[in-house]
XYZ file of C-alpha atoms in Angstrom:
128
model
C -14.820 -14.047 -17.764
C -18.101 -12.702 -19.022
C -21.263 -11.236 -17.325
C -21.796 -14.492 -15.358
C -18.322 -14.626 -14.180
C -18.135 -11.143 -12.783
C -21.291 -11.902 -10.974
C -19.685 -15.183 -9.828
C -16.943 -12.879 -8.472
C -19.233 -10.601 -6.726
C -21.006 -13.649 -5.063
C -17.624 -15.336 -4.013
C -15.960 -12.282 -2.160
C -16.435 -11.825 1.471
C -19.580 -10.152 2.493
C -17.366 -8.017 4.875
C -15.458 -6.454 1.970
C -16.152 -2.811 1.017
C -17.188 -4.017 -2.529
C -19.844 -6.483 -1.031
C -21.105 -3.846 1.209
C -21.374 -1.291 -1.657
C -23.206 -3.566 -3.795
C -25.713 -4.259 -1.013
C -26.269 -0.549 -0.230
C -26.353 0.464 -3.949
C -27.736 -2.320 -6.038
C -27.572 -0.171 -9.165
C -23.765 -0.150 -8.798
C -23.596 -3.936 -9.111
C -25.844 -3.751 -12.194
C -23.581 -0.961 -13.789
C -20.445 -2.882 -13.055
C -21.821 -6.054 -14.761
C -22.999 -4.006 -17.699
C -19.723 -2.232 -17.874
C -17.736 -5.570 -17.811
C -20.197 -6.996 -20.470
C -19.623 -4.221 -23.007
C -15.706 -4.039 -22.472
C -15.365 -7.719 -22.656
C -17.194 -7.637 -26.115
C -14.763 -4.875 -27.310
C -11.646 -6.813 -26.149
C -12.785 -9.976 -27.696
C -13.051 -8.094 -31.067
C -9.393 -6.763 -30.571
C -7.326 -9.892 -29.741
C -6.638 -12.801 -27.302
C -3.940 -10.506 -25.746
C -6.447 -7.788 -25.309
C -9.200 -10.031 -23.585
C -6.368 -11.837 -21.628
C -5.060 -8.504 -20.167
C -8.656 -7.362 -19.398
C -9.486 -10.584 -17.600
C -6.200 -10.181 -15.478
C -7.705 -6.789 -14.490
C -10.962 -8.342 -13.373
C -9.148 -10.571 -11.196
C -8.432 -7.621 -8.879
C -12.025 -7.352 -7.932
C -11.700 -10.793 -6.557
C -8.133 -10.633 -5.143
C -8.591 -7.242 -3.492
C -12.201 -6.242 -3.231
C -11.605 -3.423 -0.770
C -9.904 -1.516 -3.490
C -12.841 -1.852 -5.844
C -13.071 1.819 -6.460
C -9.662 2.004 -8.020
C -10.332 -0.918 -10.322
C -13.635 0.506 -11.281
C -12.109 3.793 -12.010
C -9.977 2.017 -14.730
C -13.030 0.463 -16.131
C -14.906 3.708 -16.253
C -11.918 5.164 -18.031
C -11.862 2.220 -20.676
C -15.569 2.521 -21.019
C -15.189 6.409 -21.839
C -12.699 5.518 -24.354
C -14.931 2.929 -25.935
C -17.909 5.278 -26.134
C -15.517 7.865 -27.904
C -14.408 4.846 -30.386
C -10.650 5.389 -29.311
C -8.810 2.226 -29.632
C -7.204 0.959 -26.389
C -6.580 -2.190 -24.385
C -5.413 -2.937 -20.690
C -1.774 -3.818 -20.473
C -0.442 -7.102 -19.061
C 0.214 -7.089 -15.419
C 3.784 -6.909 -14.256
C 5.824 -6.713 -11.065
C 7.039 -3.423 -12.046
C 4.987 -0.213 -11.931
C 3.644 0.215 -15.247
C 0.688 2.046 -16.876
C -2.917 0.651 -16.986
C -4.022 1.205 -20.424
C -2.549 1.662 -23.820
C -4.477 4.121 -26.066
C -3.853 4.533 -29.753
C -5.387 7.824 -30.918
C -4.630 9.752 -34.069
C -1.612 7.534 -35.017
C -0.125 8.072 -31.476
C 0.434 5.416 -28.703
C -0.284 6.893 -25.231
C 0.179 5.010 -21.982
C -2.204 5.907 -19.269
C -2.010 5.314 -15.586
C -5.428 5.683 -14.091
C -5.601 6.828 -10.473
C -8.478 7.955 -8.264
C -8.819 10.267 -5.478
C -11.200 8.888 -2.842
C -12.777 10.659 -0.171
C -15.504 9.150 2.240
C -15.833 6.117 -0.252
C -16.909 8.478 -3.083
C -14.778 8.871 -6.254
C -13.821 12.522 -6.587
C -11.531 12.522 -9.745
C -10.268 10.468 -12.596
C -6.738 11.470 -13.815
């Protein structure tokens, strides 16, 4: 999945989904999302096959559950912030059990981060 495939996901989702409606009402969001995925894809490809595979698993959420796009985009934004700060990280593989979203390696320590968003009126209020 790269820039083209996230575009494909956006083109394939139901026009009634919250994600599709948001992209129509805020075209800049779609451009930002595509750019975010592109930069993160390049980073994870440079890390390992497992890192890029876990990231691709995460992207599938946009297709499988586009009404929850704010939660998934919050995770991407957090990862993008880590990338800008040059902090090594990767998305963790999906499992049936509740598990953190991102593994961070910083100052020789491994941290596991669960990313959550508090949404109100469709606006992201906080990233924890």
